[in-house]
């Protein structure tokens, strides 16, 4: 029999090599037991091609002879379907987490229910008027009313400024998130290149694939992404219809302050406003939040109006390379059909929905409270018998009138066709209302008494009705009277108020107190809702991730068992070599004995 | 059989421990603050109710304070008017004695002097102050309501009312109109006058708004005094009011007394009503406070039990974790 010993030696050698490789894979697994995103690998072994092909020159051995073993390839044990599911939920988790942070800040700011929040400051203000109604002529109590009024105004400012600051903070976070998205996109595109190279060289770039999957996982928390596999092993990523990674090329997302973008660089300018609206989610946004250097209809004018909040409104655009189908377009707005989940979406919703609504409600509350208070106060008489002045004013550099009761609610009444900042609306009033300086320091100018032309002024200059408390009672009753009510009657004295046409429908049927209460509990239930969803999604994401890890994670026991198995096989193969050596020895020394 | 990887085991354990921990922290917060609702989102509906009850409670506290202030003001008025009543009763006695035929001029002069004393004291009482405000000045609390005119000898010849007349009410007739009088809120949309108006209490006889000598209480005493000084008989002489109508002195002072009595009973009923409201609010406050507390405050016993339970779970989770996570087959390879 010919050459049998040679084959056996060769088989033993192959086995040694294969098992060494298998043990290498095991070591790699063990080494990466804690590496995030690592997928366990397994060497797939096969028998090598058998020796002896049937044919004319066939040497007459009793069959094909096995030629040993080889590691065909190293397999990555991962389930794509779980990946997709995980990424989808991860996006929702990202957006809900972003909103949760904002709700937490707002709820902390509200400090309700408690004895120190805006609710009790408002109570203290109305109580001061009550107290004045008992002793209207007392200068000490008049001073107290003024101090409580100042405190009320300060609290309004504090709340509004906190919300506005929170909004700028979110602006910053949006910028940071976009930066992170772009960084991840670049890394992924980079990996695409390396993976494609490896595949072209017929290698299995398992670890690179792991890295890429892990980066996509991270990206999926920031923005909703859809993965499309390419034939060359690369992937393309889409945010809705926007192609942010096209194989090795990245179309980065960019954020601009609305003053920074050049109208001519933007696609479809005639729709810019609506595009912008949709870019920010549909609720709470009107077109006034974007102002190009050119107007949408292309007449080159700039939008007028002063935004008392913040002119640095960001918008999100996907930048396209100049080889995009439309040569002239550099930027396309990321619209709300594309943006559906992820931290970015959550931040935008928090900014333009959550915070915006909170500000809007606060403004409405302040507007309703101060304009009604002014109207009532003007119909009273002060200690000298003069008609009361407005207590609350707003800067007329911002608004059309310095009198809050004269402001008109065009914007919130649903006028978003023009979509411009209305300098005549009441927005920002919570941050800008101030105490009439004529009244500040002049407690005698508070009008607690009714106006009565027949009552004169005494020789000492004091009104003959200085003990009357009718208007003070009316001021205090404003707390519980619907903001839309057109008159207040205290005893037989009727104070007429302007028609509530200026007020929006959610204000007219509520008193300031009710409006505040429903504002607080509304934020509470939105926040609760957010927390519930977040908790569910968090659970779901965790479960999906664990399910993935169940399949892809390294189990040390398993690896140890494999290690023992492979070691035994390796030992056996080594033994085979030494046996073959003896066999050879026998042959070589045949003639000697 | 489920495949278990080490990462899976580790993360699962961590996740569970963290959920227990967050429940533990929640219970701890409730225990240390004593509150069940720490943020509106803890119970939005409960928050809405708590805010409502809090609003009610703070309003009732305010009404309570208003009521207490009104009560002490009414008590002050009451004691002044009581004195006025006593003075007038004494004056009535003098009127009866002054109607007797047996009195000589000197005795009548003595009676007149006494009436003069009573007159001055009446003016003082009606000008009584509570703090800095004149009690019977109507709305014109900063100005002295009853001014006297004296002749060269210092005798009071007339008393005029300078306070502000109650709007839309003729003080010469009828009852007090609650609605028209210095309102103080003592309930939801319920107002209470702060006091009895002085011009009504002294029976102003005309509806003139300019101060004039038309106050029955003072006129009758001045006229009686002057009649006695002129040695006239009070049962024969007639009182002439500001409108020129004549009436017997005794009948007139009886009317004035009746008006003061009316004022006193008016105050009495107000004080009684205020007392009733005060008691009512005290009870209601307890109710509202209970409703609020039930929603807002933590049930300490219950939370403590939850806390102990979670702590137990937490500790056992830790123990299990420390046992499970350490060994693996690797440990047994020699």
Short mmCIF file of N, CA and C in Angstrom, two decimals, chain A residues 30 33 40 104 107-108 110 112-115 123 127 130-131 133-137 383 450 452 454-455 458-460 462-470 473 477 479-480 490-492 513 516-517 520-521 523-525 527-528 531 535 538-539 542-543 545-547 549-561 563-564, chain B residues 2-12 15 35 37-45 47-48 50-52 54-56 58-59 62-63 65-66 69-70 73 130 132-133 137-143 162-165 167-168 177-192 194 296 327-330 333:
data_model
loop_
_atom_site.label_atom_id
_atom_site.label_comp_id
_atom_site.label_asym_id
_atom_site.label_seq_id
_atom_site.Cartn_x
_atom_site.Cartn_y
_atom_site.Cartn_z
N UNK A 30 -13.68 35.01 23.88
CA UNK A 30 -13.50 35.24 25.33
C UNK A 30 -12.98 36.64 25.58
N UNK A 33 -15.75 39.30 25.49
CA UNK A 33 -17.01 39.00 26.18
C UNK A 33 -17.70 40.29 26.64
N UNK A 40 -20.68 37.12 18.72
CA UNK A 40 -19.82 35.96 18.87
C UNK A 40 -19.59 35.30 17.51
N UNK A 104 -39.10 67.08 32.79
CA UNK A 104 -38.56 67.13 34.16
C UNK A 104 -38.22 68.55 34.54
N UNK A 107 -41.44 70.60 35.01
CA UNK A 107 -42.16 70.25 36.24
C UNK A 107 -41.43 70.77 37.47
N UNK A 108 -40.10 70.70 37.43
CA UNK A 108 -39.33 71.23 38.55
C UNK A 108 -39.56 72.74 38.65
N UNK A 110 -42.20 74.39 37.72
CA UNK A 110 -43.57 74.69 38.18
C UNK A 110 -43.69 74.64 39.69
N UNK A 112 -45.27 72.69 41.54
CA UNK A 112 -46.65 72.48 41.97
C UNK A 112 -46.86 71.00 42.20
N UNK A 113 -47.74 70.61 43.08
CA UNK A 113 -48.43 71.46 44.04
C UNK A 113 -47.53 71.79 45.23
N UNK A 114 -47.50 73.05 45.60
CA UNK A 114 -46.70 73.45 46.75
C UNK A 114 -47.12 74.84 47.20
N UNK A 115 -46.43 75.35 48.20
CA UNK A 115 -46.77 76.67 48.71
C UNK A 115 -45.87 77.74 48.11
N UNK A 123 -52.23 83.56 44.21
CA UNK A 123 -53.14 83.61 45.35
C UNK A 123 -52.82 84.81 46.24
N UNK A 127 -55.23 87.81 47.18
CA UNK A 127 -55.50 88.00 48.62
C UNK A 127 -55.19 89.42 49.05
N UNK A 130 -58.03 91.47 48.38
CA UNK A 130 -59.07 91.18 49.38
C UNK A 130 -58.80 91.97 50.65
N UNK A 131 -57.53 91.94 51.04
CA UNK A 131 -57.18 92.61 52.28
C UNK A 131 -57.39 94.11 52.12
N UNK A 133 -59.63 95.42 50.33
CA UNK A 133 -61.06 95.69 50.35
C UNK A 133 -61.57 95.84 51.78
N UNK A 134 -60.86 95.28 52.74
CA UNK A 134 -61.31 95.42 54.12
C UNK A 134 -60.92 96.79 54.67
N UNK A 135 -59.72 97.22 54.33
CA UNK A 135 -59.26 98.52 54.82
C UNK A 135 -58.66 99.31 53.66
N UNK A 136 -59.50 99.82 52.78
CA UNK A 136 -58.97 100.39 51.54
C UNK A 136 -58.14 101.65 51.74
N UNK A 137 -58.29 102.32 52.89
CA UNK A 137 -57.61 103.60 53.04
C UNK A 137 -56.22 103.45 53.66
N UNK A 383 -57.17 107.04 45.99
CA UNK A 383 -57.40 107.75 47.26
C UNK A 383 -57.66 109.24 47.04
N UNK A 450 -65.12 102.90 44.10
CA UNK A 450 -65.88 103.11 42.88
C UNK A 450 -65.73 104.56 42.45
N UNK A 452 -67.53 107.91 41.47
CA UNK A 452 -68.83 108.50 41.71
C UNK A 452 -68.68 110.01 41.55
N UNK A 454 -70.62 112.34 42.00
CA UNK A 454 -71.24 113.19 43.01
C UNK A 454 -70.39 113.28 44.28
N UNK A 455 -69.50 112.29 44.46
CA UNK A 455 -68.65 112.35 45.64
C UNK A 455 -67.47 113.24 45.32
N UNK A 458 -62.17 115.87 49.59
CA UNK A 458 -62.11 116.72 50.78
C UNK A 458 -61.05 117.79 50.66
N UNK A 459 -61.06 118.74 51.61
CA UNK A 459 -60.10 119.84 51.54
C UNK A 459 -58.68 119.33 51.73
N UNK A 460 -58.53 118.15 52.32
CA UNK A 460 -57.20 117.58 52.49
C UNK A 460 -56.76 116.82 51.24
N UNK A 462 -58.20 114.22 49.92
CA UNK A 462 -58.59 112.80 49.88
C UNK A 462 -60.02 112.63 49.40
N UNK A 463 -60.19 111.63 48.63
CA UNK A 463 -61.49 111.29 48.04
C UNK A 463 -62.50 111.02 49.14
N UNK A 464 -63.71 111.50 48.93
CA UNK A 464 -64.74 111.28 49.94
C UNK A 464 -65.25 109.84 49.98
N UNK A 465 -64.79 109.04 49.01
CA UNK A 465 -65.19 107.63 49.00
C UNK A 465 -64.00 106.73 49.32
N UNK A 466 -63.02 107.29 50.04
CA UNK A 466 -61.79 106.53 50.23
C UNK A 466 -62.00 105.23 51.00
N UNK A 467 -63.11 105.12 51.70
CA UNK A 467 -63.36 103.89 52.44
C UNK A 467 -64.09 102.84 51.61
N UNK A 468 -64.44 103.21 50.38
CA UNK A 468 -65.20 102.27 49.57
C UNK A 468 -64.27 101.19 49.03
N UNK A 469 -64.78 99.97 48.95
CA UNK A 469 -63.93 98.84 48.57
C UNK A 469 -64.46 98.10 47.36
N UNK A 470 -65.43 98.72 46.67
CA UNK A 470 -66.11 98.00 45.59
C UNK A 470 -65.14 97.48 44.53
N UNK A 473 -62.79 94.72 45.68
CA UNK A 473 -63.45 93.41 45.67
C UNK A 473 -63.48 92.85 44.26
N UNK A 477 -62.02 89.48 42.80
CA UNK A 477 -62.91 88.47 42.19
C UNK A 477 -62.41 88.02 40.83
N UNK A 479 -59.95 86.62 40.13
CA UNK A 479 -59.34 85.31 40.31
C UNK A 479 -60.28 84.18 39.89
N UNK A 480 -61.56 84.37 40.17
CA UNK A 480 -62.51 83.27 39.91
C UNK A 480 -63.50 83.56 38.80
N UNK A 490 -70.30 94.14 41.56
CA UNK A 490 -70.09 93.99 42.99
C UNK A 490 -71.17 94.83 43.64
N UNK A 491 -72.04 94.17 44.36
CA UNK A 491 -73.21 94.85 44.90
C UNK A 491 -73.95 95.49 43.74
N UNK A 492 -74.24 96.76 43.84
CA UNK A 492 -75.02 97.33 42.73
C UNK A 492 -74.14 98.06 41.74
N UNK A 513 -57.43 81.32 37.62
CA UNK A 513 -57.04 80.22 38.50
C UNK A 513 -57.26 78.88 37.81
N UNK A 516 -54.69 78.36 35.13
CA UNK A 516 -53.40 77.94 35.71
C UNK A 516 -53.46 76.47 36.13
N UNK A 517 -54.53 76.11 36.83
CA UNK A 517 -54.66 74.72 37.29
C UNK A 517 -54.62 73.76 36.12
N UNK A 520 -51.13 73.45 34.66
CA UNK A 520 -50.25 72.59 35.45
C UNK A 520 -50.62 71.12 35.27
N UNK A 521 -51.92 70.81 35.40
CA UNK A 521 -52.27 69.39 35.32
C UNK A 521 -52.12 68.89 33.88
N UNK A 523 -49.68 69.83 31.80
CA UNK A 523 -48.26 69.47 31.69
C UNK A 523 -48.01 68.16 32.42
N UNK A 524 -48.67 68.02 33.58
CA UNK A 524 -48.53 66.78 34.35
C UNK A 524 -48.95 65.57 33.55
N UNK A 525 -50.11 65.67 32.87
CA UNK A 525 -50.58 64.45 32.19
C UNK A 525 -49.76 64.21 30.92
N UNK A 527 -46.64 64.85 30.69
CA UNK A 527 -45.40 64.29 31.20
C UNK A 527 -45.59 62.83 31.61
N UNK A 528 -46.73 62.58 32.24
CA UNK A 528 -47.01 61.20 32.66
C UNK A 528 -47.09 60.28 31.44
N UNK A 531 -43.75 59.61 30.19
CA UNK A 531 -43.03 58.67 31.05
C UNK A 531 -43.51 57.24 30.81
N UNK A 535 -41.20 54.38 29.39
CA UNK A 535 -40.95 53.19 30.19
C UNK A 535 -41.24 51.93 29.37
N UNK A 538 -38.64 51.61 26.71
CA UNK A 538 -37.37 51.26 27.33
C UNK A 538 -37.33 49.76 27.61
N UNK A 539 -38.45 49.26 28.16
CA UNK A 539 -38.57 47.83 28.41
C UNK A 539 -38.40 47.03 27.14
N UNK A 542 -34.97 47.15 25.74
CA UNK A 542 -34.10 46.33 26.57
C UNK A 542 -34.30 44.85 26.24
N UNK A 543 -35.58 44.47 26.14
CA UNK A 543 -35.88 43.06 25.86
C UNK A 543 -35.34 42.64 24.50
N UNK A 545 -32.89 44.02 22.91
CA UNK A 545 -31.43 44.00 22.98
C UNK A 545 -30.96 42.73 23.68
N UNK A 546 -31.68 42.37 24.75
CA UNK A 546 -31.30 41.15 25.47
C UNK A 546 -31.49 39.92 24.60
N UNK A 547 -32.57 39.96 23.82
CA UNK A 547 -32.83 38.85 22.93
C UNK A 547 -31.69 38.71 21.92
N UNK A 549 -28.68 39.73 22.47
CA UNK A 549 -27.49 39.31 23.20
C UNK A 549 -27.56 37.82 23.52
N UNK A 550 -28.80 37.35 23.72
CA UNK A 550 -29.00 35.93 23.96
C UNK A 550 -28.39 35.13 22.83
N UNK A 551 -28.58 35.66 21.64
CA UNK A 551 -28.13 34.93 20.47
C UNK A 551 -26.67 35.26 20.12
N UNK A 552 -26.37 36.55 20.26
CA UNK A 552 -25.06 36.99 19.76
C UNK A 552 -24.01 37.13 20.85
N UNK A 553 -24.45 37.13 22.09
CA UNK A 553 -23.49 37.36 23.16
C UNK A 553 -22.60 36.16 23.41
N UNK A 554 -21.49 36.39 24.04
CA UNK A 554 -20.55 35.32 24.34
C UNK A 554 -20.96 34.65 25.65
N UNK A 555 -20.99 33.33 25.66
CA UNK A 555 -21.20 32.61 26.89
C UNK A 555 -19.88 31.93 27.26
N UNK A 556 -19.33 32.32 28.39
CA UNK A 556 -17.99 31.83 28.76
C UNK A 556 -17.98 30.32 28.95
N UNK A 557 -19.06 29.76 29.47
CA UNK A 557 -19.14 28.31 29.66
C UNK A 557 -19.01 27.59 28.34
N UNK A 558 -19.80 28.17 27.40
CA UNK A 558 -19.81 27.57 26.08
C UNK A 558 -18.40 27.60 25.47
N UNK A 559 -17.78 28.78 25.62
CA UNK A 559 -16.44 28.93 25.04
C UNK A 559 -15.46 27.99 25.74
N UNK A 560 -15.61 27.87 27.04
CA UNK A 560 -14.71 26.99 27.79
C UNK A 560 -14.89 25.55 27.33
N UNK A 561 -16.15 25.17 27.12
CA UNK A 561 -16.43 23.81 26.66
C UNK A 561 -15.78 23.58 25.30
N UNK A 563 -13.33 25.23 24.12
CA UNK A 563 -11.88 25.23 24.29
C UNK A 563 -11.38 23.84 24.65
N UNK A 564 -12.10 23.21 25.60
CA UNK A 564 -11.71 21.87 26.03
C UNK A 564 -11.81 20.90 24.85
N UNK B 2 -33.18 27.80 26.29
CA UNK B 2 -32.77 29.15 25.95
C UNK B 2 -31.26 29.28 26.08
N UNK B 3 -30.68 29.89 25.06
CA UNK B 3 -29.24 30.13 25.15
C UNK B 3 -29.03 31.39 25.99
N UNK B 4 -28.08 31.31 26.92
CA UNK B 4 -27.82 32.45 27.78
C UNK B 4 -26.38 32.90 27.59
N UNK B 5 -26.21 34.16 27.26
CA UNK B 5 -24.83 34.65 27.14
C UNK B 5 -24.48 35.43 28.40
N UNK B 6 -23.19 35.62 28.59
CA UNK B 6 -22.77 36.31 29.82
C UNK B 6 -23.24 37.76 29.85
N UNK B 7 -23.14 38.43 28.70
CA UNK B 7 -23.61 39.81 28.64
C UNK B 7 -25.08 39.87 28.98
N UNK B 8 -25.84 38.91 28.41
CA UNK B 8 -27.26 38.85 28.68
C UNK B 8 -27.52 38.77 30.17
N UNK B 9 -26.81 37.81 30.79
CA UNK B 9 -26.99 37.56 32.22
C UNK B 9 -26.69 38.83 33.01
N UNK B 10 -25.59 39.44 32.63
CA UNK B 10 -25.09 40.59 33.34
C UNK B 10 -26.04 41.78 33.19
N UNK B 11 -26.44 42.06 31.96
CA UNK B 11 -27.29 43.23 31.72
C UNK B 11 -28.68 43.04 32.30
N UNK B 12 -29.18 41.82 32.18
CA UNK B 12 -30.50 41.51 32.70
C UNK B 12 -30.53 41.78 34.21
N UNK B 15 -30.34 45.45 34.93
CA UNK B 15 -31.60 46.10 34.60
C UNK B 15 -32.62 45.88 35.72
N UNK B 35 -45.06 63.39 50.91
CA UNK B 35 -46.01 63.70 49.84
C UNK B 35 -46.12 62.55 48.85
N UNK B 37 -47.79 63.22 45.83
CA UNK B 37 -47.61 63.90 44.56
C UNK B 37 -46.42 64.85 44.69
N UNK B 38 -45.32 64.48 44.07
CA UNK B 38 -44.14 65.34 44.14
C UNK B 38 -44.05 66.21 42.91
N UNK B 39 -44.57 65.69 41.80
CA UNK B 39 -44.58 66.43 40.54
C UNK B 39 -45.96 66.24 39.94
N UNK B 40 -46.42 67.19 39.10
CA UNK B 40 -47.75 67.01 38.50
C UNK B 40 -47.91 65.66 37.79
N UNK B 41 -46.83 65.16 37.19
CA UNK B 41 -46.97 63.94 36.42
C UNK B 41 -47.15 62.70 37.31
N UNK B 42 -46.90 62.85 38.61
CA UNK B 42 -47.12 61.71 39.49
C UNK B 42 -48.59 61.32 39.51
N UNK B 43 -49.45 62.31 39.37
CA UNK B 43 -50.89 62.06 39.32
C UNK B 43 -51.56 63.33 38.79
N UNK B 44 -51.64 63.44 37.44
CA UNK B 44 -52.16 64.69 36.86
C UNK B 44 -53.56 65.04 37.35
N UNK B 45 -54.44 64.05 37.39
CA UNK B 45 -55.80 64.31 37.83
C UNK B 45 -55.79 64.75 39.29
N UNK B 47 -53.35 66.12 40.81
CA UNK B 47 -52.78 67.47 40.89
C UNK B 47 -53.85 68.52 40.66
N UNK B 48 -54.68 68.28 39.62
CA UNK B 48 -55.75 69.24 39.33
C UNK B 48 -56.64 69.41 40.55
N UNK B 50 -55.90 68.65 43.71
CA UNK B 50 -55.16 69.26 44.82
C UNK B 50 -55.09 70.77 44.65
N UNK B 51 -54.83 71.21 43.41
CA UNK B 51 -54.76 72.66 43.17
C UNK B 51 -56.10 73.30 43.48
N UNK B 52 -57.19 72.59 43.12
CA UNK B 52 -58.51 73.15 43.37
C UNK B 52 -58.76 73.25 44.87
N UNK B 54 -56.57 73.33 47.23
CA UNK B 54 -55.67 74.34 47.78
C UNK B 54 -56.24 75.74 47.57
N UNK B 55 -56.76 75.96 46.34
CA UNK B 55 -57.36 77.26 46.04
C UNK B 55 -58.52 77.55 46.98
N UNK B 56 -59.39 76.53 47.16
CA UNK B 56 -60.54 76.71 48.05
C UNK B 56 -60.07 77.03 49.46
N UNK B 58 -57.27 78.32 50.47
CA UNK B 58 -56.66 79.64 50.66
C UNK B 58 -57.73 80.71 50.60
N UNK B 59 -58.78 80.49 49.77
CA UNK B 59 -59.88 81.47 49.75
C UNK B 59 -60.60 81.50 51.08
N UNK B 62 -58.78 83.35 53.59
CA UNK B 62 -58.93 84.79 53.37
C UNK B 62 -60.28 85.26 53.92
N UNK B 63 -61.34 84.51 53.62
CA UNK B 63 -62.68 84.90 54.11
C UNK B 63 -62.71 84.90 55.63
N UNK B 65 -60.28 85.56 57.58
CA UNK B 65 -59.62 86.77 58.06
C UNK B 65 -60.55 87.97 57.89
N UNK B 66 -61.22 88.03 56.72
CA UNK B 66 -62.16 89.13 56.50
C UNK B 66 -63.25 89.12 57.56
N UNK B 69 -62.03 90.36 60.89
CA UNK B 69 -61.87 91.82 60.88
C UNK B 69 -63.24 92.51 60.99
N UNK B 70 -64.19 92.01 60.20
CA UNK B 70 -65.54 92.59 60.24
C UNK B 70 -66.14 92.45 61.64
N UNK B 73 -64.80 94.93 63.95
CA UNK B 73 -65.33 96.26 63.61
C UNK B 73 -66.77 96.41 64.07
N UNK B 130 -62.08 103.55 64.47
CA UNK B 130 -61.52 102.20 64.60
C UNK B 130 -60.20 102.24 63.86
N UNK B 132 -57.59 104.05 62.17
CA UNK B 132 -57.58 105.40 61.61
C UNK B 132 -58.88 105.76 60.92
N UNK B 133 -59.82 104.84 60.89
CA UNK B 133 -61.02 105.13 60.12
C UNK B 133 -62.19 105.48 61.04
N UNK B 137 -68.72 107.00 59.18
CA UNK B 137 -68.58 108.01 58.14
C UNK B 137 -69.00 107.50 56.76
N UNK B 138 -69.61 106.36 56.72
CA UNK B 138 -69.93 105.81 55.41
C UNK B 138 -68.65 105.45 54.70
N UNK B 139 -68.56 105.81 53.41
CA UNK B 139 -67.36 105.48 52.66
C UNK B 139 -66.26 106.51 52.88
N UNK B 140 -66.62 107.63 53.48
CA UNK B 140 -65.65 108.71 53.63
C UNK B 140 -64.89 108.56 54.94
N UNK B 141 -64.18 107.47 55.07
CA UNK B 141 -63.65 107.09 56.38
C UNK B 141 -62.50 107.97 56.85
N UNK B 142 -61.92 108.77 55.96
CA UNK B 142 -60.79 109.57 56.36
C UNK B 142 -61.21 110.93 56.92
N UNK B 143 -62.49 111.28 56.73
CA UNK B 143 -62.96 112.58 57.22
C UNK B 143 -63.93 112.39 58.37
N UNK B 162 -70.95 114.98 57.52
CA UNK B 162 -70.01 115.19 56.42
C UNK B 162 -69.55 113.89 55.79
N UNK B 163 -70.02 112.82 56.35
CA UNK B 163 -69.63 111.53 55.77
C UNK B 163 -70.29 111.36 54.43
N UNK B 164 -69.91 110.30 53.74
CA UNK B 164 -70.50 110.12 52.42
C UNK B 164 -71.80 109.34 52.56
N UNK B 165 -72.90 109.89 52.01
CA UNK B 165 -74.18 109.18 52.10
C UNK B 165 -74.12 107.88 51.31
N UNK B 167 -74.76 105.36 48.69
CA UNK B 167 -75.28 105.56 47.34
C UNK B 167 -76.63 104.85 47.18
N UNK B 168 -77.43 105.42 46.36
CA UNK B 168 -78.73 104.88 45.97
C UNK B 168 -79.58 104.48 47.18
N UNK B 177 -79.86 99.03 52.86
CA UNK B 177 -79.71 98.18 51.70
C UNK B 177 -78.32 97.55 51.75
N UNK B 178 -78.32 96.30 52.15
CA UNK B 178 -77.04 95.57 52.30
C UNK B 178 -76.13 95.73 51.09
N UNK B 179 -76.75 95.61 49.93
CA UNK B 179 -75.97 95.49 48.71
C UNK B 179 -75.18 96.75 48.41
N UNK B 180 -75.60 97.86 48.97
CA UNK B 180 -75.04 99.12 48.51
C UNK B 180 -73.94 99.62 49.41
N UNK B 181 -73.41 98.79 50.23
CA UNK B 181 -72.64 99.33 51.33
C UNK B 181 -71.26 98.71 51.48
N UNK B 182 -70.20 99.49 51.28
CA UNK B 182 -68.81 99.08 51.51
C UNK B 182 -68.61 97.56 51.56
N UNK B 183 -68.48 96.93 50.43
CA UNK B 183 -68.50 95.47 50.44
C UNK B 183 -67.17 94.84 50.89
N UNK B 184 -67.30 93.77 51.62
CA UNK B 184 -66.15 92.91 51.91
C UNK B 184 -66.60 91.50 51.58
N UNK B 185 -65.75 90.77 50.89
CA UNK B 185 -66.16 89.43 50.48
C UNK B 185 -66.04 88.46 51.64
N UNK B 186 -67.12 87.74 51.90
CA UNK B 186 -67.06 86.74 52.98
C UNK B 186 -67.41 85.35 52.45
N UNK B 187 -67.58 85.24 51.15
CA UNK B 187 -67.88 83.95 50.55
C UNK B 187 -67.84 84.11 49.05
N UNK B 188 -68.04 83.00 48.33
CA UNK B 188 -68.01 83.05 46.87
C UNK B 188 -69.06 84.04 46.36
N UNK B 189 -68.64 85.22 45.97
CA UNK B 189 -69.56 86.23 45.47
C UNK B 189 -70.47 86.82 46.53
N UNK B 190 -70.24 86.47 47.78
CA UNK B 190 -71.08 87.00 48.86
C UNK B 190 -70.33 88.14 49.53
N UNK B 191 -70.95 89.30 49.55
CA UNK B 191 -70.29 90.42 50.21
C UNK B 191 -71.13 90.85 51.40
N UNK B 192 -70.46 91.49 52.32
CA UNK B 192 -71.10 91.92 53.56
C UNK B 192 -70.70 93.37 53.77
N UNK B 194 -69.48 96.71 55.66
CA UNK B 194 -68.51 96.78 56.74
C UNK B 194 -69.09 97.35 58.02
N UNK B 296 -52.76 64.40 48.21
CA UNK B 296 -51.41 64.92 48.09
C UNK B 296 -50.42 64.24 49.03
N UNK B 327 -18.95 32.56 39.00
CA UNK B 327 -18.31 31.35 38.46
C UNK B 327 -18.62 31.12 36.99
N UNK B 328 -17.70 30.48 36.32
CA UNK B 328 -17.96 29.96 34.98
C UNK B 328 -17.05 28.74 34.80
N UNK B 329 -17.25 28.08 33.73
CA UNK B 329 -16.47 26.86 33.48
C UNK B 329 -14.98 27.14 33.45
N UNK B 330 -14.66 28.38 33.04
CA UNK B 330 -13.25 28.80 32.98
C UNK B 330 -12.57 28.51 34.32
N UNK B 333 -11.11 25.01 34.60
CA UNK B 333 -10.06 24.48 33.72
C UNK B 333 -8.73 24.59 34.44
#
